[in-house]
PDB file of C-alpha atoms in Angstrom:
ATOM      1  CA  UNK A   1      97.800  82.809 112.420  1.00  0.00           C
ATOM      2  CA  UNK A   2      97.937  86.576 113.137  1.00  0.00           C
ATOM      3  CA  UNK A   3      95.031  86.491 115.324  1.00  0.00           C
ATOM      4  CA  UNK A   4      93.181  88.920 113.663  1.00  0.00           C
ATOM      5  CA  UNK A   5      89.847  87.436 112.070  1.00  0.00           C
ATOM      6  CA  UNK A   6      87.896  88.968 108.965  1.00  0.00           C
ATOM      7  CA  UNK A   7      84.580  88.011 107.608  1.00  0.00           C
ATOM      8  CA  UNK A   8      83.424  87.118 105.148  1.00  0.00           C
ATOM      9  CA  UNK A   9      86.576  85.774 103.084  1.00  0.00           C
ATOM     10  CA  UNK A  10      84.687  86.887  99.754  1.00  0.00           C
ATOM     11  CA  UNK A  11      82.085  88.944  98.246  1.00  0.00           C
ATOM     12  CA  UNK A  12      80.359  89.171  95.155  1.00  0.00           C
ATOM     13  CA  UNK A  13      77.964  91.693  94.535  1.00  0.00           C
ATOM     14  CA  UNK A  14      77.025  94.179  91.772  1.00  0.00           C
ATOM     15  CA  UNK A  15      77.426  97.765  91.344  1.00  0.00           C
ATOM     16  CA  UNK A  16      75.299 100.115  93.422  1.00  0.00           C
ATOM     17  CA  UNK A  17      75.155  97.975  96.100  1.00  0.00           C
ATOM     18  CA  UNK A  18      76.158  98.299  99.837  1.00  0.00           C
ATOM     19  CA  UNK A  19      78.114  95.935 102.167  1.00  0.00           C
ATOM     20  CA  UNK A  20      79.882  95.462 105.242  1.00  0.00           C
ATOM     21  CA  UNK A  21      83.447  94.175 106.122  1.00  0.00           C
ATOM     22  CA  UNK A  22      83.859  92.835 109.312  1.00  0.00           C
ATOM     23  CA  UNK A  23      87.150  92.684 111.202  1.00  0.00           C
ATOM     24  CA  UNK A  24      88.059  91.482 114.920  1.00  0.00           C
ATOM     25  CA  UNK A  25      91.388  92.095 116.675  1.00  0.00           C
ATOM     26  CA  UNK A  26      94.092  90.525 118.198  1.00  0.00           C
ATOM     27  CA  UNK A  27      93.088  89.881 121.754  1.00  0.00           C
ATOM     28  CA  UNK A  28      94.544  93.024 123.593  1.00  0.00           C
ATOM     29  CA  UNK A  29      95.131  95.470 120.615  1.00  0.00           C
ATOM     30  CA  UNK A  30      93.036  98.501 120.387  1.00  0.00           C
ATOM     31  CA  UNK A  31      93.742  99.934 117.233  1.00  0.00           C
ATOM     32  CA  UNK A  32      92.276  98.634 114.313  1.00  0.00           C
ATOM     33  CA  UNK A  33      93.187  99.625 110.560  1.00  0.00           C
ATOM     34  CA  UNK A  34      92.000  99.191 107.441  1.00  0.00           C
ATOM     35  CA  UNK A  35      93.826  98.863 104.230  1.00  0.00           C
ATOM     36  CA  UNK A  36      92.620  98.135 100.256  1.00  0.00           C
ATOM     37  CA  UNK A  37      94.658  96.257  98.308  1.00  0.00           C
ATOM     38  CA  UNK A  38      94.745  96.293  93.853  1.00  0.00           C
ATOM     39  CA  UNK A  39      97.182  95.498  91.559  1.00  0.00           C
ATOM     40  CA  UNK A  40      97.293  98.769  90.505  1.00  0.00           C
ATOM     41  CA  UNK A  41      97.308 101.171  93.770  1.00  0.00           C
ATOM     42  CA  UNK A  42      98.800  98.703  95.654  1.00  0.00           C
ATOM     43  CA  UNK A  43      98.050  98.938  99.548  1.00  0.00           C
ATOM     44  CA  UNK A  44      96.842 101.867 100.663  1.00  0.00           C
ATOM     45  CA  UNK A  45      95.467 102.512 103.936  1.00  0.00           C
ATOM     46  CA  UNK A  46      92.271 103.509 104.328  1.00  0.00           C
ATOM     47  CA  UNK A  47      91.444 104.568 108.066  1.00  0.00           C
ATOM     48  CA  UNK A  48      92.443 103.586 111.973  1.00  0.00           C
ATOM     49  CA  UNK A  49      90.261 103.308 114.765  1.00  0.00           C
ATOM     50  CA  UNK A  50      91.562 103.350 118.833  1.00  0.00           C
ATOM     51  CA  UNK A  51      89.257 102.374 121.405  1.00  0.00           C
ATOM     52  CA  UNK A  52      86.357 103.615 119.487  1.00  0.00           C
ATOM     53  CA  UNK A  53      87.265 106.595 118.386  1.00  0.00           C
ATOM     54  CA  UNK A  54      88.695 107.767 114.681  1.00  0.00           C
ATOM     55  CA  UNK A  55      92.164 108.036 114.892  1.00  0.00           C
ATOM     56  CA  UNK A  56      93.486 108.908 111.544  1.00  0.00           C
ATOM     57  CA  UNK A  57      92.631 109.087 108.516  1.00  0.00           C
ATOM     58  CA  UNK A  58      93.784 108.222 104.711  1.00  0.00           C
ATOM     59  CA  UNK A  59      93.114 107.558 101.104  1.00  0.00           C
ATOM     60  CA  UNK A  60      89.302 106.521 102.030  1.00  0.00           C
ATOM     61  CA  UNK A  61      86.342 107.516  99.551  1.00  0.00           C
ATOM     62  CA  UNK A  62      83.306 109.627 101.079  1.00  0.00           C
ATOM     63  CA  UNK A  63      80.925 106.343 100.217  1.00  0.00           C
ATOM     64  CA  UNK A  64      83.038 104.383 102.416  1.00  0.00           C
ATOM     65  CA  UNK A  65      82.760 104.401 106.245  1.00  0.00           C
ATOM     66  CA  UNK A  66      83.967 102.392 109.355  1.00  0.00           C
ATOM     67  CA  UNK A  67      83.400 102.579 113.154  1.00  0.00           C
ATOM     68  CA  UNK A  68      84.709 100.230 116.126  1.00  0.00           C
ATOM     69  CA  UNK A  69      82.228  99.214 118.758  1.00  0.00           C
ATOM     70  CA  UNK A  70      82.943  98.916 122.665  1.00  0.00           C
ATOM     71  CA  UNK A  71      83.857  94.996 122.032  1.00  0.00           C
ATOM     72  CA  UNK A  72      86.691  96.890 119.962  1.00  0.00           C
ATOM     73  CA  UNK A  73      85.476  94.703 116.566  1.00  0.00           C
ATOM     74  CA  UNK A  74      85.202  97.158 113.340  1.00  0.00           C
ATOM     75  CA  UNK A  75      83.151  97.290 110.356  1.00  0.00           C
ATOM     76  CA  UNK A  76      83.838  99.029 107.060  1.00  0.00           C
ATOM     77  CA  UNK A  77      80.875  99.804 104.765  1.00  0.00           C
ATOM     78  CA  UNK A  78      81.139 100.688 101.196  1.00  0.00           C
ATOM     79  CA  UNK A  79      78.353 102.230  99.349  1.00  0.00           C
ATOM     80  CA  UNK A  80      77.361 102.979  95.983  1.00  0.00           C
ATOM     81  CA  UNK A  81      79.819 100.151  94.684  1.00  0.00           C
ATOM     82  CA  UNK A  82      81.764 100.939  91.774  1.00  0.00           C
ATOM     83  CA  UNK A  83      83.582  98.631  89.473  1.00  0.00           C
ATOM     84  CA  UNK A  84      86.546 100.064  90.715  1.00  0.00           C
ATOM     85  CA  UNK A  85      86.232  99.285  94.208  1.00  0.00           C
ATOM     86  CA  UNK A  86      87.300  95.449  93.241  1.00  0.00           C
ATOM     87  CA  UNK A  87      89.970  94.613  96.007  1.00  0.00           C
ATOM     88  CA  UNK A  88      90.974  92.625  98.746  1.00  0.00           C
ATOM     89  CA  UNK A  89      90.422  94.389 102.001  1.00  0.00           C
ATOM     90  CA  UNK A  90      93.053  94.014 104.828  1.00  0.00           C
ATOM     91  CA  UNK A  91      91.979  94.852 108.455  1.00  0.00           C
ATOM     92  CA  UNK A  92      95.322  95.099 110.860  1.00  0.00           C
ATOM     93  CA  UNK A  93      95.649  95.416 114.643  1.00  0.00           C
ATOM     94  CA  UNK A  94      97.914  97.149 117.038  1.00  0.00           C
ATOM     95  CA  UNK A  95      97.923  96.940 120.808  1.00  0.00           C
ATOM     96  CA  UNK A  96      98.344 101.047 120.944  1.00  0.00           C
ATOM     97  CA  UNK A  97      97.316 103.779 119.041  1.00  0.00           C
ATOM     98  CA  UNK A  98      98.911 107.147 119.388  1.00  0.00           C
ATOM     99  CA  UNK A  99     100.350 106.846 115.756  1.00  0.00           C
ATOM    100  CA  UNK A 100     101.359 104.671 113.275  1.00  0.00           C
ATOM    101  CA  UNK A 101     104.638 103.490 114.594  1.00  0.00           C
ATOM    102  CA  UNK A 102     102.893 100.105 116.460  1.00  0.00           C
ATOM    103  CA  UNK A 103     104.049  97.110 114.919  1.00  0.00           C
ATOM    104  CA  UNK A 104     100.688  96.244 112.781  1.00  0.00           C
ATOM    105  CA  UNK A 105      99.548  92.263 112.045  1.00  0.00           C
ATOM    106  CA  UNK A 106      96.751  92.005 109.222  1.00  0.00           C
ATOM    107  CA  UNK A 107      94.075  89.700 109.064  1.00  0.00           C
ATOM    108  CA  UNK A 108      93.732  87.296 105.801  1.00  0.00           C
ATOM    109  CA  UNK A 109      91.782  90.033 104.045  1.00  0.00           C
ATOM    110  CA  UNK A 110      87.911  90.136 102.414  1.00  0.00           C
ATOM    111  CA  UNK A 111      88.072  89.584  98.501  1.00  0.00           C
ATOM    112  CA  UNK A 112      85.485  92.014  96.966  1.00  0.00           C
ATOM    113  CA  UNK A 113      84.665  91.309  93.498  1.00  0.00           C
ATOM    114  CA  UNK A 114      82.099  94.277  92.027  1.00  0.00           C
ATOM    115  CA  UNK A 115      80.108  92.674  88.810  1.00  0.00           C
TER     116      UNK A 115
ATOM    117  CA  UNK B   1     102.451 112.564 101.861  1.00  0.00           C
ATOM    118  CA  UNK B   2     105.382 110.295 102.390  1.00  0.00           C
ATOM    119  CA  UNK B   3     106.151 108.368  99.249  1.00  0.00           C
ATOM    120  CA  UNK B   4     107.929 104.489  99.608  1.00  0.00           C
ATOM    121  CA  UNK B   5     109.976 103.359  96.159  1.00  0.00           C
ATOM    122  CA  UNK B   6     110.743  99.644  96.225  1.00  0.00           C
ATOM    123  CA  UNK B   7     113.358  97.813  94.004  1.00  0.00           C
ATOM    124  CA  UNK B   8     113.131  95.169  92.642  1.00  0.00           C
ATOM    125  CA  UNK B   9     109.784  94.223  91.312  1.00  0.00           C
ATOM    126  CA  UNK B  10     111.206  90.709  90.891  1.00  0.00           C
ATOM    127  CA  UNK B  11     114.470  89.352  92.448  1.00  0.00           C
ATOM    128  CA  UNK B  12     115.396  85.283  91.769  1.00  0.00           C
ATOM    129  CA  UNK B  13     117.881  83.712  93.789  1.00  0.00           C
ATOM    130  CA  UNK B  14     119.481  80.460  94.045  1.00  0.00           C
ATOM    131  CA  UNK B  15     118.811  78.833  97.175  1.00  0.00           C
ATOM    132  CA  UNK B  16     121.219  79.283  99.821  1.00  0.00           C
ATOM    133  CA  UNK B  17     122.142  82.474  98.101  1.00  0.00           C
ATOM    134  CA  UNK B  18     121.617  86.231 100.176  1.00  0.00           C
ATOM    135  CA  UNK B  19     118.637  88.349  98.956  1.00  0.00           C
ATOM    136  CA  UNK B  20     118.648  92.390  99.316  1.00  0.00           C
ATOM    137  CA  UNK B  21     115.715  94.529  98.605  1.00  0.00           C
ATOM    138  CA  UNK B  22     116.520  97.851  98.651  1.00  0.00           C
ATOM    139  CA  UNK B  23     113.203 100.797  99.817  1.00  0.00           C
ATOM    140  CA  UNK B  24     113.619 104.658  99.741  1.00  0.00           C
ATOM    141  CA  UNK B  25     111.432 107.385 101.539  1.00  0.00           C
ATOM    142  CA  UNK B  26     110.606 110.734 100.616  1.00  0.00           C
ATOM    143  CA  UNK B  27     109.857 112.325 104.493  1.00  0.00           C
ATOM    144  CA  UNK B  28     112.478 112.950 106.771  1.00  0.00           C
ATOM    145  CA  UNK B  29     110.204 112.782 109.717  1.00  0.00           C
ATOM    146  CA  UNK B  30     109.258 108.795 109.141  1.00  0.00           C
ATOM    147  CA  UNK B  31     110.412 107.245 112.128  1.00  0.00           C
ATOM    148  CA  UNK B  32     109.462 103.320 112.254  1.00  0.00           C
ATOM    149  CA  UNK B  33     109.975 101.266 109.250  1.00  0.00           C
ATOM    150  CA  UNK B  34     108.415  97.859 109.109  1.00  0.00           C
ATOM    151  CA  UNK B  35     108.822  94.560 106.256  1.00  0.00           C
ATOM    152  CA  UNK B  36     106.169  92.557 105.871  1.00  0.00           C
ATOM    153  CA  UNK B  37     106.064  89.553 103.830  1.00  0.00           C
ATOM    154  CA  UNK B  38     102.673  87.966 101.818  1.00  0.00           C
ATOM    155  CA  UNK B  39     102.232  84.680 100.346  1.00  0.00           C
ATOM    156  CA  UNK B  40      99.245  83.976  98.018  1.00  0.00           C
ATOM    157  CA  UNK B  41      95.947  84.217  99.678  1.00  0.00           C
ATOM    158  CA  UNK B  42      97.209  85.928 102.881  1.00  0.00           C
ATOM    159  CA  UNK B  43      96.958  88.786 104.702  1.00  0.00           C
ATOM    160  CA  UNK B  44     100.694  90.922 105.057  1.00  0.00           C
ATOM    161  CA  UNK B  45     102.476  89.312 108.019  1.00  0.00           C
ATOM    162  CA  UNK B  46     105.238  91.599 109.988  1.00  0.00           C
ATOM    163  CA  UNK B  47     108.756  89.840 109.710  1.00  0.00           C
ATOM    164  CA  UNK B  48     110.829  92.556 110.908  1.00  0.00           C
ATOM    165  CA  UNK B  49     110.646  96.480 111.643  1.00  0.00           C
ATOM    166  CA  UNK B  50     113.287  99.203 112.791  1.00  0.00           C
ATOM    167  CA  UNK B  51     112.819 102.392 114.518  1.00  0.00           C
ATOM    168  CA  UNK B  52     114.624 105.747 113.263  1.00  0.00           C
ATOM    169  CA  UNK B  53     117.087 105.664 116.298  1.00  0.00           C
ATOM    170  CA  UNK B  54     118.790 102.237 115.008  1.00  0.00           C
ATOM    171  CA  UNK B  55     120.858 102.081 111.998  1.00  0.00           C
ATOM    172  CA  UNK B  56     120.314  98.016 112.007  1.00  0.00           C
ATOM    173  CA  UNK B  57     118.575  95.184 113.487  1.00  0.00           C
ATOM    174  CA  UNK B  58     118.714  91.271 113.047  1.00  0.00           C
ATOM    175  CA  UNK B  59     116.728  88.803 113.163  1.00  0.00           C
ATOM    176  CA  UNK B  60     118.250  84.882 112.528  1.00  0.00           C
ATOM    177  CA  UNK B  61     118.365  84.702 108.860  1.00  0.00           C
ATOM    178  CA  UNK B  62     116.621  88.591 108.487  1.00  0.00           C
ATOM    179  CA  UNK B  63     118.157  91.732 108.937  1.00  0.00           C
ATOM    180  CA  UNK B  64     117.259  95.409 108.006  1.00  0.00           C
ATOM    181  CA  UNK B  65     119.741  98.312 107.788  1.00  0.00           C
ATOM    182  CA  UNK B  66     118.311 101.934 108.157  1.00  0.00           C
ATOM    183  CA  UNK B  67     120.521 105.113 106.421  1.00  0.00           C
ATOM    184  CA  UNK B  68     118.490 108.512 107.431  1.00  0.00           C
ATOM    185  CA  UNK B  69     120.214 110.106 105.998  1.00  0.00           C
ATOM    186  CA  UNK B  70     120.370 108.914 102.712  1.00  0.00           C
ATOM    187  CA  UNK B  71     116.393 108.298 103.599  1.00  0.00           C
ATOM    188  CA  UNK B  72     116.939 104.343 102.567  1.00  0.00           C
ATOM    189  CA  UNK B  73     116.518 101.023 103.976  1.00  0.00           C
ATOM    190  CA  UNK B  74     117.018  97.404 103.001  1.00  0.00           C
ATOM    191  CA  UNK B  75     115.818  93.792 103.922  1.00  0.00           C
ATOM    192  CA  UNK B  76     118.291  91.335 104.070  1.00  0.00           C
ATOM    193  CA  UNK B  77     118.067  87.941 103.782  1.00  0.00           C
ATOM    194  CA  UNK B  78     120.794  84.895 103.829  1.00  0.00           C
ATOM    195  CA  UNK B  79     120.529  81.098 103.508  1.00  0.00           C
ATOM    196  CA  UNK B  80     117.333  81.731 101.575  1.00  0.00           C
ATOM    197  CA  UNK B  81     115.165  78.891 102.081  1.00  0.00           C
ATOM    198  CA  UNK B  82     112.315  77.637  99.702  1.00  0.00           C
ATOM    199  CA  UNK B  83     110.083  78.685 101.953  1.00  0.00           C
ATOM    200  CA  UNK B  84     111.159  82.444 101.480  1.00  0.00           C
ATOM    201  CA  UNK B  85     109.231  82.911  98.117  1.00  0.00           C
ATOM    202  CA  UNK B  86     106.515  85.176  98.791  1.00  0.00           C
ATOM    203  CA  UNK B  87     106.008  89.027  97.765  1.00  0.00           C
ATOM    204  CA  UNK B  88     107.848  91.288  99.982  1.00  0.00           C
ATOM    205  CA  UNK B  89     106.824  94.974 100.978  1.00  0.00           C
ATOM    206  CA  UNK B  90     108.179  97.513 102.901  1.00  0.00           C
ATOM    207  CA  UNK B  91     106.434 100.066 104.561  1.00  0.00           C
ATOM    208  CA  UNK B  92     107.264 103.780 106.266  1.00  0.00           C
ATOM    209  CA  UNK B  93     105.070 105.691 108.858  1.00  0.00           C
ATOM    210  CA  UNK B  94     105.336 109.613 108.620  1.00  0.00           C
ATOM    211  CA  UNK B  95     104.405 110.690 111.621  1.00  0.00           C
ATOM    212  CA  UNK B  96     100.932 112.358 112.773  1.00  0.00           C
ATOM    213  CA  UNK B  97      97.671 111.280 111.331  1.00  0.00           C
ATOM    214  CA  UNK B  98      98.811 109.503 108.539  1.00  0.00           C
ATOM    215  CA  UNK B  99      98.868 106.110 108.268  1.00  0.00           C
ATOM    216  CA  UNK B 100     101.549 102.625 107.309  1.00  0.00           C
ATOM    217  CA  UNK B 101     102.988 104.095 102.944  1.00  0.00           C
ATOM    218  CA  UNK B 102     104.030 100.678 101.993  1.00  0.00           C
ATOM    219  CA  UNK B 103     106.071 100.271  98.647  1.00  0.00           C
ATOM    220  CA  UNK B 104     104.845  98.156  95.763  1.00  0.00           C
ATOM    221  CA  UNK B 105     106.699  95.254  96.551  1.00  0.00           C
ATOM    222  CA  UNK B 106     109.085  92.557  95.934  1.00  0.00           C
ATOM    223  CA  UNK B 107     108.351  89.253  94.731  1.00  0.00           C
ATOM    224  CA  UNK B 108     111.139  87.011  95.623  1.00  0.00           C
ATOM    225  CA  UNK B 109     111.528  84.124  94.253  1.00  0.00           C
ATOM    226  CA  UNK B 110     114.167  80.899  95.514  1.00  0.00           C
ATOM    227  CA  UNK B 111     115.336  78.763  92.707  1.00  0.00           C
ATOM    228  CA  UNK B 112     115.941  75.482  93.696  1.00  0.00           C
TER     229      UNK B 112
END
């Protein structure tokens, strides 16, 4: 158990729709990140919060967003859901967050099926 | 961007038998290098990592070499176990902004 805890373990919703990923740390860390997972992009990260505050920023569509409130949990919306957008989403946690070099321990991922 | 090539797609070994999987890098400024190993249904879990200032680190049965310059590294594995069959990915961090490039990873599998 990697200590970091994601709800819910699945989705199923339909295109258009919007819906939020939640994702809580390891006790300690600061940094959270967010990665999306498909068999044909393979894992690809997405976006990292420290303490609140963006931190950087990668391959992440304009109809997606995240933030990470004060009690350091982080939620990643995606909008306007697209077939496409089919994946299982990974949230990891560091303890620091000046870069990417922190060792990194992922949660067990949301599974987001698009119909 | 930094861009991670991973080789095999596939590796089989016989139990008890040494696995290598072999990653290359396209940034010279990547500096930490982490493995990460995923069985079905889980989330990525961080078996070993090396910084750019150490050409090798071990770990029991687990080691990972680092060449710069060559801008390679490799997992190594010995006495594979049974319980070593899961899909294997390595991963590079550029520097700045950017965040974890993994590679498309390795599923190893331990013949019995």
């Amino acid at each position: 158990d990697s200590g970091v805890t994601q709800t819910p373990k699945h989705l199923i919703t339909a295109t258009g729709q919007r819906v939020t990923l939640r994702c809580s740390p390891r006790s300690g860390d600061l940094s959270v990140y967010w990665y999306q997972q498909s068999l044909d992009q393979g894992l690809q990260f997405l976006i990292q919060y420290y303490n609140g505050e963006e931190r950087a920023k990668g391959n992440i569509l304009e109809r997606f967003s995240a933030q990470q409130f004060p009690d350091l949990h982080s939620e990643l919306n995606l909008s306007s859901l697209e077939l496409g957008d089919s994946a299982l989403y990974f949230c990891a946690s560091s303890v620091g967050g000046q870069g990417n070099d922190q060792p990194q321990h992922f949660g067990d991922g949301t599974r987001l099926s698009i119909l | 961007g930094e861009n991670v090539e991973q080789h095999p797609s596939t590796l089989s070994v016989q139990e008890g038998d040494s696995a290598v999987i072999k990653c290359t890098y396209s940034d010279s400024a990547s500096n930490y290098f982490p493995w990460y190993k995923q069985e079905l249904g889980k989330g990525p879990q961080l078996i070993i990592d090396i910084r750019s200032n150490v050409g090798e680190k071990k770990d029991q049965r687990i080691a990972v070499t680092l060449n710069k310059t060559a801008k390679h590294f490799s997992l190594h594995i010995t006495e594979t176990q049974p319980e070593d069959s899961a899909v294997y990915f390595c991963a590079a961090y550029g520097g700045g902004a950017d965040g974890l490039t993994f590679g498309k990873g390795t599923h190893l599998i331990i013949q019995p």
